[in-house]
Structure formats: structure tokens, C-alpha cells
Coordinates of N, CA and C in Angstrom, one line a residue:
X1 N 1.1 -1.4 0.2 CA 0.0 -0.1 -0.3 C 0.4 1.4 0.0
X2 N 0.4 2.2 -0.9 CA 1.4 3.7 -1.1 C 1.2 4.0 -0.1
X3 N 2.4 5.1 0.7 CA 2.1 5.7 2.1 C 1.7 7.0 1.5
X4 N 0.8 7.3 2.5 CA 0.1 8.9 2.5 C -0.3 9.2 1.1
X5 N -1.3 8.5 0.3 CA -1.6 8.1 -1.1 C -2.1 9.3 -1.1
X6 N -2.7 10.2 -2.1 CA -3.7 11.0 -2.1 C -4.7 10.6 -3.1
X7 N -6.0 10.5 -2.2 CA -7.5 10.3 -2.9 C -8.1 11.4 -3.2
X8 N -8.7 11.6 -4.1 CA -9.7 12.4 -4.5 C -10.8 12.4 -4.4
X9 N -11.6 11.3 -3.9 CA -12.6 11.2 -3.4 C -13.4 9.8 -3.2
X10 N -14.4 9.7 -2.2 CA -15.0 8.3 -1.5 C -16.4 8.3 -1.4
X11 N -16.5 7.2 -2.0 CA -18.2 6.5 -2.0 C -18.1 5.3 -1.3
X12 N -19.4 5.9 0.1 CA -19.2 4.6 1.3 C -20.4 4.2 1.0
X13 N -20.7 2.8 1.1 CA -21.9 2.0 -0.1 C -22.5 1.1 1.6
X14 N -23.3 0.8 2.0 CA -23.9 -0.3 3.1 C -25.0 -0.1 4.2
X15 N -25.2 0.0 5.1 CA -26.1 0.0 6.2 C -25.8 0.9 7.3
X16 N -26.7 0.9 8.6 CA -26.5 1.6 9.7 C -25.0 2.0 9.8
X17 N -24.1 1.1 9.4 CA -23.0 1.0 10.2 C -22.2 2.1 9.3
X18 N -22.1 2.1 8.2 CA -22.1 3.0 7.1 C -22.8 4.2 7.7
X19 N -24.0 4.7 7.7 CA -24.6 5.7 7.6 C -23.8 6.0 9.2
X20 N -23.9 5.6 9.9 CA -23.2 6.3 11.3 C -24.0 6.2 12.7
X21 N -24.6 5.2 12.9 CA -25.3 5.3 14.1 C -24.7 4.3 14.7
X22 N -24.4 4.7 16.0 CA -25.3 5.6 16.6 C -24.3 6.7 17.2
X23 N -23.8 7.6 16.3 CA -22.7 8.7 16.5 C -23.7 10.1 16.5
X24 N -24.1 10.2 16.9 CA -25.0 11.4 17.3 C -25.1 12.6 17.2
X25 N -25.1 13.6 16.6 CA -24.8 14.9 16.4 C -25.9 15.4 16.9
X26 N -25.8 17.0 17.3 CA -26.9 18.1 18.5 C -27.7 18.2 17.6
X27 N -27.9 18.1 15.9 CA -28.9 18.1 15.3 C -29.8 17.0 15.1
X28 N -29.4 16.0 15.7 CA -30.1 14.7 15.2 C -30.0 14.0 14.6
X29 N -29.2 14.2 13.7 CA -28.3 13.7 12.7 C -27.2 12.5 13.1
X30 N -26.7 11.8 12.5 CA -25.8 10.8 12.5 C -24.3 11.3 11.7
X31 N -23.1 11.3 12.4 CA -21.8 11.4 11.6 C -21.5 10.2 11.3
X32 N -20.9 9.7 12.4 CA -19.9 8.1 12.0 C -18.8 7.8 11.2
X33 N -18.2 7.1 11.1 CA -17.0 6.9 10.4 C -16.1 7.1 9.4
X34 N -17.6 7.1 8.4 CA -17.3 7.5 7.3 C -17.2 9.3 6.7
X35 N -17.8 9.4 7.6 CA -17.9 11.2 7.8 C -16.4 11.7 8.4
X36 N -16.2 11.2 9.0 CA -14.9 11.0 9.8 C -13.4 10.8 8.6
X37 N -13.4 10.0 8.1 CA -12.7 9.3 7.2 C -12.6 10.9 6.4
X38 N -14.1 11.0 5.8 CA -13.9 11.6 4.5 C -13.3 13.6 5.3
X39 N -13.7 13.6 6.1 CA -13.0 15.0 6.8 C -11.3 15.0 6.5
X40 N -11.1 13.9 7.3 CA -9.6 13.4 6.9 C -8.9 13.9 5.7
X41 N -10.1 12.8 4.9 CA -9.0 13.2 3.4 C -9.1 14.4 2.8
X42 N -10.3 15.2 3.1 CA -10.8 16.5 2.7 C -9.7 17.4 3.6
X43 N -9.5 17.1 4.3 CA -8.1 17.8 4.7 C -7.0 18.0 3.9
X44 N -6.6 16.7 3.5 CA -5.1 16.9 2.8 C -5.4 16.9 1.2
X45 N -6.4 17.0 0.5 CA -6.9 16.8 -1.0 C -7.9 18.1 -0.7
X46 N -7.8 19.8 -1.5 CA -8.5 20.8 -1.8 C -9.7 19.6 -3.4
X47 N -10.8 20.4 -2.8 CA -11.8 19.8 -3.9 C -12.0 17.9 -3.4
X48 N -11.9 17.8 -2.3 CA -12.4 16.0 -2.4 C -13.8 16.0 -2.3
X49 N -14.3 14.8 -3.0 CA -15.9 15.0 -3.1 C -16.3 13.7 -2.3
X50 N -17.2 13.9 -1.8 CA -17.5 12.4 -0.9 C -19.3 12.3 -1.0
X51 N -19.2 10.7 -1.5 CA -21.0 10.4 -1.1 C -21.3 9.0 -0.1
X52 N -22.4 9.4 0.3 CA -22.3 8.8 1.9 C -23.6 7.7 1.1
X53 N -23.9 6.4 0.1 CA -25.2 6.0 0.3 C -25.5 5.2 1.1
X54 N -25.5 4.7 2.0 CA -25.9 4.2 3.1 C -27.2 4.3 3.6
X55 N -28.0 3.3 4.1 CA -29.3 3.3 4.8 C -29.4 2.6 5.9
X56 N -29.6 2.7 7.0 CA -30.3 2.0 8.2 C -31.2 0.1 7.5
X57 N -31.0 -0.3 8.4 CA -31.5 -1.7 7.7 C -31.6 -2.2 7.5
X58 N -30.1 -1.9 5.8 CA -30.9 -2.2 4.8 C -29.9 -3.7 4.2
X59 N -30.3 -4.3 3.5 CA -29.9 -6.3 3.7 C -29.0 -5.9 2.7
X60 N -28.2 -7.2 2.3 CA -27.2 -7.1 1.2 C -28.0 -7.1 -0.1
X61 N -29.2 -7.5 -0.1 CA -29.6 -8.2 -1.1 C -30.3 -6.2 -1.9
X62 N -30.6 -5.6 -0.7 CA -30.7 -3.8 -0.8 C -30.0 -3.3 -1.5
X63 N -28.9 -3.0 -0.9 CA -28.0 -2.3 -1.0 C -27.1 -2.8 -2.7
X64 N -27.1 -4.1 -3.2 CA -26.8 -4.5 -4.3 C -27.6 -3.9 -5.3
X65 N -29.5 -3.9 -4.8 CA -30.3 -3.2 -6.1 C -30.2 -1.7 -6.3
X66 N -29.8 -1.0 -4.8 CA -30.2 0.0 -4.6 C -29.0 1.1 -4.7
X67 N -27.2 0.2 -4.2 CA -26.5 1.5 -4.1 C -25.4 1.1 -4.6
X68 N -25.4 -0.4 -5.1 CA -23.8 -0.6 -6.0 C -23.6 0.2 -7.2
X69 N -24.8 -0.3 -8.1 CA -24.9 -0.1 -9.5 C -24.1 2.1 -9.4
X70 N -25.1 2.6 -8.3 CA -25.1 4.3 -8.5 C -23.6 4.5 -7.6
X71 N -23.5 3.6 -7.0 CA -21.8 3.9 -6.3 C -20.8 3.8 -7.9
X72 N -20.7 2.5 -8.4 CA -19.4 2.0 -9.4 C -20.0 3.0 -10.4
X73 N -20.9 3.9 -10.7 CA -21.0 5.0 -11.5 C -20.7 6.4 -11.8
X74 N -20.3 6.6 -10.1 CA -19.9 8.0 -9.3 C -18.5 7.8 -10.1
X75 N -17.6 6.7 -10.0 CA -16.4 6.9 -10.5 C -15.2 7.5 -9.4
X76 N -15.3 6.9 -8.3 CA -14.6 7.9 -7.3 C -13.1 6.9 -7.0
X77 N -12.3 7.3 -6.3 CA -11.1 7.2 -6.0 C -11.1 5.7 -4.8
X78 N -11.8 5.6 -4.1 CA -12.6 4.8 -3.2 C -13.9 4.7 -2.9
X79 N -14.2 3.5 -2.6 CA -15.4 2.7 -2.4 C -15.2 1.8 -1.3
X80 N -15.9 2.1 -0.1 CA -15.8 1.3 1.1 C -17.7 0.4 0.9
X81 N -17.2 -0.4 1.3 CA -18.4 -1.5 0.9 C -18.4 -2.5 2.3
X82 N -19.9 -2.3 2.7 CA -20.0 -3.2 4.2 C -21.1 -3.9 4.1
X83 N -21.4 -4.6 4.4 CA -22.7 -5.1 4.2 C -23.1 -6.5 4.4
X84 N -24.1 -6.8 4.5 CA -23.9 -9.0 5.0 C -24.5 -9.3 6.5
X85 N -24.1 -7.5 7.0 CA -24.2 -8.6 8.9 C -25.5 -8.1 9.1
X86 N -26.3 -7.7 8.6 CA -28.1 -7.7 8.8 C -28.8 -9.1 8.2
X87 N -28.6 -9.1 7.6 CA -28.8 -10.5 7.3 C -28.4 -12.0 8.1
X88 N -27.2 -12.0 8.7 CA -26.8 -13.2 8.8 C -27.9 -12.5 10.9
X89 N -28.2 -11.5 10.7 CA -29.0 -11.5 12.1 C -30.2 -11.9 12.1
X90 N -30.9 -12.3 10.8 CA -32.3 -12.4 11.1 C -32.2 -14.3 11.4
X91 N -33.4 -14.2 11.5 CA -33.6 -15.8 11.9 C -33.8 -17.0 11.3
X92 N -34.0 -16.4 10.1 CA -33.6 -17.5 8.7 C -33.0 -16.8 7.8
X93 N -31.9 -17.0 7.3 CA -30.8 -16.3 6.9 C -29.6 -17.6 5.7
X94 N -30.2 -17.6 4.5 CA -29.7 -18.1 3.4 C -28.2 -17.5 3.3
X95 N -27.1 -18.3 3.8 CA -26.2 -17.6 3.7 C -25.2 -17.7 2.6
X96 N -25.6 -19.0 1.5 CA -25.2 -18.6 0.0 C -26.3 -17.8 -0.7
X97 N -26.9 -17.2 -0.6 CA -27.5 -16.1 -1.2 C -26.8 -14.9 -0.9
X98 N -26.5 -14.3 0.1 CA -25.8 -13.6 1.0 C -24.2 -13.6 0.6
X99 N -24.0 -15.0 0.4 CA -22.1 -15.0 -0.3 C -22.5 -14.5 -2.3
X100 N -23.4 -15.0 -2.5 CA -23.4 -14.5 -3.8 C -23.7 -13.3 -4.8
X101 N -24.5 -12.7 -3.5 CA -25.3 -11.1 -3.6 C -23.4 -10.6 -3.2
X102 N -23.0 -10.0 -2.4 CA -21.7 -9.7 -1.9 C -20.9 -9.9 -2.9
X103 N -20.7 -11.1 -3.5 CA -19.6 -11.1 -4.9 C -20.0 -10.5 -5.9
X104 N -21.3 -10.3 -6.8 CA -21.9 -9.7 -7.3 C -21.3 -8.0 -7.3
X105 N -21.8 -7.5 -5.5 CA -21.0 -6.1 -5.6 C -19.6 -5.7 -5.7
X106 N -18.5 -6.9 -5.1 CA -17.4 -7.1 -5.7 C -17.0 -6.9 -6.7
X107 N -17.8 -7.4 -7.8 CA -17.6 -7.4 -9.1 C -18.2 -6.2 -9.8
X108 N -18.8 -5.7 -9.1 CA -18.7 -4.5 -9.9 C -18.4 -3.2 -9.7
X109 N -18.1 -2.7 -8.2 CA -17.3 -2.1 -7.9 C -15.5 -2.0 -7.6
X110 N -15.1 -3.2 -7.7 CA -13.5 -3.3 -8.1 C -13.1 -2.5 -8.5
X111 N -13.4 -2.8 -9.8 CA -13.1 -2.3 -11.7 C -13.8 -0.7 -11.8
X112 N -14.6 -0.3 -10.7 CA -14.9 1.2 -10.8 C -14.5 1.9 -10.1
X113 N -13.1 1.8 -9.1 CA -12.3 2.8 -8.5 C -10.8 2.4 -8.2
X114 N -10.2 3.5 -7.7 CA -8.6 2.9 -7.3 C -8.8 1.6 -6.4
X115 N -9.6 2.0 -5.2 CA -9.1 1.1 -5.0 C -10.5 0.8 -3.4
X116 N -11.0 -0.2 -3.5 CA -12.4 -1.1 -3.2 C -12.1 -1.4 -1.3
X117 N -12.3 -1.4 -0.2 CA -12.6 -1.2 0.7 C -13.5 -2.2 1.6
X118 N -12.9 -3.3 2.2 CA -14.0 -3.9 2.3 C -13.9 -4.2 4.1
X119 N -14.8 -4.8 4.9 CA -14.1 -4.7 6.1 C -14.8 -6.1 7.6
X120 N -13.8 -6.6 7.5 CA -15.0 -7.5 8.9 C -15.1 -7.2 9.8
X121 N -16.6 -7.0 10.1 CA -16.9 -5.9 10.7 C -16.8 -6.0 12.5
X122 N -16.9 -5.2 13.1 CA -16.9 -5.5 14.4 C -17.8 -5.9 15.2
X123 N -17.8 -7.0 16.5 CA -18.8 -7.8 16.8 C -18.5 -7.6 18.4
X124 N -19.8 -6.9 19.3 CA -19.8 -6.6 20.5 C -20.1 -7.9 21.7
X125 N -19.1 -8.0 22.4 CA -19.1 -9.0 23.4 C -20.7 -9.1 23.7
X126 N -21.2 -11.0 23.7 CA -22.5 -11.3 24.8 C -22.8 -12.0 23.7
X127 N -24.2 -12.6 24.5 CA -25.0 -13.7 23.8 C -25.3 -13.4 22.2
X128 N -25.6 -12.0 22.0 CA -25.9 -11.9 20.5 C -25.0 -12.5 19.7
X129 N -23.5 -12.4 20.0 CA -23.0 -12.3 18.8 C -22.3 -14.2 19.2
X130 N -22.7 -14.3 20.3 CA -22.3 -15.5 20.1 C -23.0 -16.8 19.4
X131 N -24.5 -16.0 19.2 CA -24.9 -16.8 18.7 C -25.1 -16.7 17.2
X132 N -24.7 -15.4 16.8 CA -24.2 -15.4 15.2 C -23.1 -15.5 15.3
X133 N -22.3 -16.0 15.5 CA -21.1 -15.6 15.4 C -20.9 -16.5 14.5
X134 N -20.7 -17.5 14.3 CA -21.0 -19.1 13.0 C -21.1 -18.4 11.8
X135 N -22.7 -17.0 11.5 CA -22.6 -17.0 10.4 C -22.0 -15.7 9.9
X136 N -21.5 -14.7 11.1 CA -20.5 -13.8 10.6 C -19.2 -14.3 10.3
X137 N -18.3 -15.1 10.8 CA -17.2 -15.5 10.1 C -17.7 -16.3 9.1
X138 N -18.2 -17.2 8.9 CA -18.8 -17.2 7.2 C -18.6 -16.2 6.6
X139 N -19.4 -15.1 6.8 CA -19.3 -13.9 5.9 C -18.3 -13.1 5.9
X140 N -17.2 -13.4 6.6 CA -15.8 -12.6 6.5 C -14.7 -13.5 6.0
X141 N -15.0 -14.6 5.6 CA -14.6 -15.6 5.1 C -14.7 -15.2 3.5
X142 N -15.8 -15.5 3.5 CA -16.3 -14.6 2.0 C -15.2 -13.0 1.3
X143 N -15.5 -12.6 2.6 CA -15.4 -11.1 2.5 C -13.1 -11.2 2.1
X144 N -12.7 -12.4 2.5 CA -11.7 -12.0 2.4 C -11.3 -13.1 1.1
X145 N -12.0 -13.9 0.7 CA -11.5 -14.7 -0.4 C -11.8 -13.8 -1.6
X146 N -13.0 -12.4 -1.8 CA -13.2 -11.8 -2.5 C -12.3 -10.7 -2.8
X147 N -11.8 -10.5 -1.4 CA -10.5 -9.3 -1.5 C -9.5 -9.6 -2.5
X148 N -8.9 -10.5 -2.0 CA -7.5 -11.7 -2.6 C -8.1 -11.7 -4.1
X149 N -8.6 -12.1 -4.4 CA -9.2 -12.3 -6.0 C -9.8 -10.9 -6.7
X150 N -10.0 -9.5 -6.1 CA -10.1 -8.3 -6.8 C -8.8 -7.3 -6.2
X151 N -7.9 -7.7 -5.1 CA -7.5 -6.3 -5.4 C -7.8 -5.9 -4.2
X152 N -8.9 -5.7 -3.4 CA -9.3 -4.9 -2.4 C -8.6 -5.2 -0.8
X153 N -8.9 -4.0 -0.4 CA -8.4 -4.0 0.8 C -9.4 -4.4 2.1
X154 N -9.0 -5.2 3.1 CA -9.9 -5.7 4.1 C -9.4 -4.9 5.2
X155 N -10.5 -4.3 6.0 CA -10.1 -3.5 7.6 C -10.4 -4.6 8.6
X156 N -10.1 -5.2 9.1 CA -10.2 -6.0 10.3 C -10.6 -5.7 11.5
X157 N -12.1 -5.4 11.7 CA -12.0 -4.9 12.7 C -12.7 -5.7 13.7
X158 N -13.2 -6.9 13.2 CA -13.8 -7.8 14.4 C -12.6 -8.9 15.1
X159 N -11.3 -8.4 14.7 CA -10.1 -9.1 15.4 C -10.0 -7.8 16.0
X160 N -10.2 -7.0 16.3 CA -9.2 -5.9 17.6 C -10.5 -5.9 18.7
X161 N -10.1 -6.5 19.6 CA -10.5 -6.8 21.0 C -10.9 -5.3 21.5
X162 N -10.1 -4.0 20.9 CA -10.9 -2.6 21.5 C -12.2 -2.8 20.9
X163 N -12.9 -3.0 20.2 CA -14.0 -2.7 19.2 C -15.2 -3.8 19.7
X164 N -14.3 -5.0 20.6 CA -15.5 -5.9 21.2 C -15.9 -5.5 22.5
X165 N -15.6 -4.1 22.9 CA -15.6 -4.1 24.4 C -17.4 -3.5 24.4
X166 N -17.9 -4.0 25.6 CA -19.3 -3.5 25.3 C -19.5 -1.5 25.8
X167 N -18.3 -1.4 26.3 CA -18.6 0.1 26.4 C -18.4 1.0 25.7
X168 N -18.0 0.3 24.4 CA -17.4 0.9 23.3 C -18.5 0.8 22.4
X169 N -20.1 0.8 22.5 CA -21.1 0.2 21.5 C -22.5 1.0 22.3
X170 N -22.9 1.7 21.7 CA -24.3 2.7 22.2 C -25.1 1.3 22.9
X171 N -26.0 1.8 23.5 CA -27.2 1.5 24.6 C -27.9 0.6 23.8
X172 N -28.0 0.6 22.2 CA -29.2 -0.1 21.5 C -28.1 -1.4 21.4
X173 N -27.1 -1.8 21.8 CA -26.3 -3.1 21.9 C -25.9 -3.2 20.5
X174 N -26.4 -2.1 19.6 CA -25.6 -3.1 18.1 C -25.3 -1.4 17.4
X175 N -25.0 -0.5 17.8 CA -24.5 0.3 16.9 C -23.5 0.9 17.6
X176 N -21.9 1.2 17.3 CA -20.9 2.0 17.8 C -21.3 3.2 18.3
X177 N -20.6 3.5 19.8 CA -20.4 4.9 20.1 C -19.8 5.7 19.1
X178 N -19.6 7.1 19.3 CA -18.6 8.1 18.9 C -17.4 7.6 18.8
X179 N -16.8 7.0 20.0 CA -15.5 6.6 20.0 C -15.1 5.5 19.6
X180 N -16.5 4.7 19.2 CA -16.2 3.3 18.0 C -15.8 3.6 17.0
X181 N -17.0 4.8 16.6 CA -16.7 5.4 15.2 C -15.3 5.8 14.7
X182 N -14.8 6.8 15.6 CA -13.8 7.2 16.0 C -12.4 6.7 15.2
X183 N -12.8 5.3 16.4 CA -11.4 3.7 15.9 C -11.4 3.5 14.3
X184 N -13.3 2.7 14.0 CA -12.8 2.6 12.7 C -12.4 3.8 11.4
X185 N -12.8 5.0 11.7 CA -12.3 5.9 11.2 C -10.3 5.5 10.8
X186 N -10.3 5.6 11.8 CA -8.4 5.5 11.9 C -8.2 4.3 11.5
X187 N -9.2 3.5 11.6 CA -8.5 2.3 11.3 C -8.4 1.8 9.4
X188 N -9.4 2.5 9.1 CA -9.7 2.8 7.8 C -8.2 3.7 7.3
X189 N -8.1 4.9 7.8 CA -7.2 5.7 7.3 C -6.0 5.3 7.2
X190 N -5.7 4.0 8.5 CA -4.2 3.6 8.1 C -4.4 2.4 7.5
X191 N -5.5 1.8 7.0 CA -5.6 0.4 6.1 C -5.1 1.1 4.8
X192 N -5.6 3.3 4.8 CA -5.5 3.4 3.2 C -4.0 3.6 3.1
X193 N -3.2 3.9 4.0 CA -1.4 3.8 3.8 C -1.2 5.2 4.3
X194 N -1.9 5.9 4.8 CA -2.3 7.1 5.7 C -1.1 6.7 6.8
X195 N -0.5 7.9 7.6 CA 0.0 7.9 8.7 C -0.7 7.6 9.9
X196 N -0.3 6.8 10.8 CA -1.4 7.2 12.4 C -1.5 7.7 12.7
X197 N -2.6 8.4 13.3 CA -2.9 9.7 14.1 C -3.4 9.3 15.2
X198 N -3.4 7.7 15.7 CA -3.5 7.3 16.2 C -3.0 5.5 16.8
X199 N -1.9 5.7 17.4 CA -1.7 4.2 16.8 C -2.2 3.4 18.1
X200 N -3.0 3.6 18.5 CA -3.7 2.7 19.9 C -4.9 2.6 19.7
X201 N -5.6 2.9 18.7 CA -6.9 2.8 18.2 C -7.3 0.9 18.8
X202 N -6.3 0.1 18.7 CA -6.8 -1.5 19.3 C -6.7 -1.6 20.5
X203 N -6.3 -0.4 21.3 CA -6.1 -1.1 22.1 C -7.2 -0.8 23.1
X204 N -7.6 -2.2 23.8 CA -8.7 -1.6 24.7 C -8.4 -0.7 25.7
X205 N -10.3 -0.3 26.0 CA -10.2 0.9 26.9 C -9.4 0.1 28.6
X206 N -9.4 0.7 29.5 CA -8.8 0.4 30.6 C -9.8 -0.1 31.6
X207 N -9.3 -1.0 31.8 CA -10.3 -2.0 33.0 C -11.3 -0.9 34.1
X208 N -12.5 -1.1 34.4 CA -13.3 -0.3 35.3 C -13.9 -1.8 36.0
X209 N -14.4 -1.4 37.0 CA -15.6 -2.3 37.9 C -16.5 -2.8 37.2
X210 N -16.9 -4.0 37.2 CA -18.0 -4.0 36.3 C -19.3 -3.8 37.0
X211 N -20.3 -3.1 36.6 CA -21.9 -2.7 37.0 C -22.3 -3.9 38.0
X212 N -22.9 -3.2 39.5 CA -23.6 -4.3 39.6 C -25.1 -4.7 39.3
X213 N -25.5 -5.6 40.1 CA -26.4 -6.9 39.4 C -27.7 -6.0 39.3
X214 N -28.1 -5.2 39.7 CA -29.2 -4.5 39.8 C -29.0 -2.9 38.6
X215 N -27.7 -2.4 38.3 CA -27.0 -2.0 37.5 C -27.6 -2.8 36.2
X216 N -26.8 -3.6 36.2 CA -26.9 -4.5 34.7 C -28.6 -4.9 34.4
X217 N -29.6 -5.3 35.7 CA -31.0 -5.7 35.4 C -31.5 -4.7 34.7
X218 N -31.6 -3.8 35.4 CA -32.2 -2.0 35.0 C -32.1 -1.9 33.4
X219 N -30.9 -1.7 33.2 CA -29.9 -1.4 31.8 C -31.2 -2.7 30.9
X220 N -30.9 -4.2 31.7 CA -30.9 -4.8 30.5 C -33.0 -4.9 29.8
X221 N -33.4 -4.5 31.2 CA -35.2 -4.0 31.3 C -34.7 -2.8 30.2
X222 N -34.4 -1.6 30.5 CA -34.4 -0.6 29.7 C -34.0 -1.1 27.8
X223 N -33.3 -1.6 28.1 CA -32.3 -2.0 26.7 C -34.1 -2.8 26.1
X224 N -34.7 -3.5 26.2 CA -35.7 -4.6 25.9 C -37.0 -3.5 25.4
X225 N -37.1 -2.9 26.2 CA -38.2 -1.7 26.5 C -38.3 -1.0 25.1
X226 N -36.9 -0.6 24.9 CA -36.4 0.7 24.2 C -36.3 0.6 22.7
X227 N -35.2 -1.2 22.4 CA -35.0 -1.5 21.3 C -35.1 -2.9 20.9
X228 N -34.9 -3.6 21.9 CA -35.3 -5.3 21.4 C -36.6 -5.5 21.1
X229 N -37.4 -5.0 21.7 CA -38.8 -5.1 21.2 C -39.3 -4.4 20.1
X230 N -38.7 -3.8 19.7 CA -39.3 -2.7 18.2 C -38.2 -3.7 17.7
X231 N -37.3 -4.1 17.7 CA -36.5 -4.2 16.7 C -37.1 -6.1 16.1
X232 N -37.3 -6.5 17.1 CA -38.3 -7.9 17.0 C -40.0 -8.0 16.3
X233 N -40.1 -6.4 17.0 CA -41.4 -6.4 15.7 C -41.4 -6.0 14.5
X234 N -40.4 -5.2 14.4 CA -39.9 -4.9 12.4 C -39.5 -6.3 12.0
X235 N -39.3 -6.9 12.7 CA -38.5 -8.4 11.9 C -40.3 -9.2 11.8
X236 N -40.7 -9.1 12.8 CA -42.3 -10.1 12.0 C -43.2 -9.5 11.5
X237 N -42.9 -8.2 11.5 CA -43.9 -7.5 10.3 C -43.4 -7.2 9.3
X238 N -41.9 -7.8 8.7 CA -41.6 -7.3 7.5 C -41.2 -6.0 7.3
X239 N -40.7 -5.0 8.5 CA -40.6 -3.8 8.1 C -38.9 -3.5 8.3
X240 N -38.3 -2.4 7.7 CA -37.2 -2.2 8.3 C -37.1 -0.5 8.9
X241 N -35.8 -0.3 9.5 CA -35.3 0.8 10.3 C -35.9 1.8 9.4
X242 N -34.7 1.4 7.9 CA -34.7 2.6 7.1 C -35.6 2.6 5.7
X243 N -37.2 1.5 5.9 CA -38.1 2.1 4.7 C -38.4 3.6 4.6
X244 N -38.2 4.1 3.7 CA -38.2 5.0 3.1 C -37.7 6.4 3.4
X245 N -36.2 5.7 3.9 CA -35.0 6.9 4.4 C -34.7 7.5 3.0
X246 N -34.1 8.3 2.6 CA -33.4 8.5 1.4 C -31.7 8.2 1.6
X247 N -30.6 7.9 0.8 CA -29.3 7.2 1.2 C -28.5 9.0 2.0
X248 N -27.7 8.8 2.5 CA -27.6 9.7 3.5 C -26.8 11.2 3.0
X249 N -26.2 10.8 1.8 CA -25.5 11.5 0.7 C -25.3 11.1 -0.4
X250 N -26.3 10.9 -1.3 CA -26.8 10.8 -2.2 C -26.0 11.3 -3.5
X251 N -25.1 12.5 -3.6 CA -24.1 13.0 -4.2 C -22.7 13.1 -4.3
X252 N -22.2 12.5 -5.2 CA -20.6 13.3 -5.4 C -20.5 14.4 -5.5
X253 N -20.0 15.3 -4.0 CA -19.6 16.3 -4.2 C -18.9 17.2 -3.4
X254 N -18.4 18.0 -3.5 CA -17.3 18.8 -2.4 C -17.3 18.3 -1.2
X255 N -16.8 18.0 -0.2 CA -16.8 17.7 1.6 C -16.7 19.0 2.1
X256 N -17.7 19.4 2.8 CA -17.2 21.0 3.8 C -17.4 20.8 4.9
X257 N -16.3 20.5 5.8 CA -16.5 20.5 7.3 C -15.5 20.2 8.0
X258 N -15.6 19.9 8.9 CA -14.4 19.8 10.3 C -13.4 18.5 9.9
X259 N -12.0 18.9 9.5 CA -11.4 17.1 9.7 C -11.8 16.5 11.2
X260 N -11.5 14.9 10.8 CA -11.7 14.1 12.2 C -10.2 14.9 13.1

């Protein structure tokens, strides 16, 4: 990988992880690792352009249908693709179909940019990860194979202990906090060949005493009421949190905003 390369544009493709949930800004919108990365790249390259096509809740089939061709047509220097994890969390998941769709996406995006970036997504410690770990790891094997075949960069977030710490995740237990997104942006930044701004992004947070039993039970009850039950309701009714929402930043336009 070239050291401190110059890239003039970035297109991000994916779901809520790439949209930036739950890195909430004061105006109620989400920032996230892709915006942070774009800010850094824009600070280095005048006229830098950025698009973010991600929409929360999207399955890999929807990402391929709604985002991939649009991203390929933009002709960006860098395209990031993260998808398929929502599929693995569904009770019924056809992993063969997921792998096939991911391959279709990579085959379209890799020739359309200077550098395609794929990721092994982070996984939060806990029973949810343990239940779905085999599917996730099957997905990541596919990511690695596709990257090798098409010359894509793989950023390994799954293997970073710092990103499995529950304290770096939001209260919904599905999305990273602002600190988590900052670390992901750093990981991609370094993966693209830039000098580190944080050499310790993989370092776990300092140990703290675990919360007491009552505190944990209160948090569990709040999580179930505010996040788990609505999520189950959407699954049962075939709805998605992203239904009707537009892409976060649908056009490849000059990026204006503070660098990370």
C-alpha cells in the first residue's frame, strides 16, 4: 500500500454501520466513521468529494439493488462496502445467497475505483454475538476471499479487541458509540496507507469495575423495552428501520466540514 496516498473522492456503501448510527450529532443526524474519514481526506486534498449511500437496516440484496450500480457509476477513487451483517442477524438467513450477492457487489465495484475497501465488521461481546458468530465468520471468510481475488483492502475490525468492548457500543447494543466510530475511521485511514493519528486504536479501554447486579438488570430492562422489542416487531412485520429513508449523502459532492 502506498504511503500517504492522495485520493480525490470517497463513496461509502452499506447499512446503519456506514450511515453512522449511533454517533449522534446535536442536530439529531448521525456522523459516523465514514464522515470522519472523509473529513480527514478532505483536509489533505482540496476539492475532495464524498458521497454516502448507506441507509440503516438494509440487507445485502437491497444494497446491491439500490446502491452498488449508483456507486460504481460515480467513478470515485475509493469505495467502501460493508454489508451482509444484517442478513446474518435474521432468524432465517440463506448464507449462499448472501455470499453470491456480496460477490456480485465486489465484481461491480472493484473495477470502478482505484481502491475498494471491505471490512470484517466489529462484534460486541455478549450472547447475541455468540449466537450469530458462525454466520458472521462465514461472511468474513467470503470477504477475505473476494478481497484477495479482486485486489480489495480488508480492514479487520472483528479482530480488534478494543471494538468488542460493550462500553464502546451504544445502549441499543447494535451500533458503535462516537468513540467506536472514531476508532473505525482511524483503522480505515491507516489501512489506506496514511500515517497513524492514533497508534493505539486497537488498545482496549482501561478496565473498570463491572456494574452491579441491579444496575445490569435495569439496563437490560431498558434495552428490551426501547430497542429489542421494537426490533423484534419490525422483523415479525417485515419492516425495516430504513424504510422510506433516502441515502445519507446521495451525490458525490465536495466535502465541507471539520476534519477529524
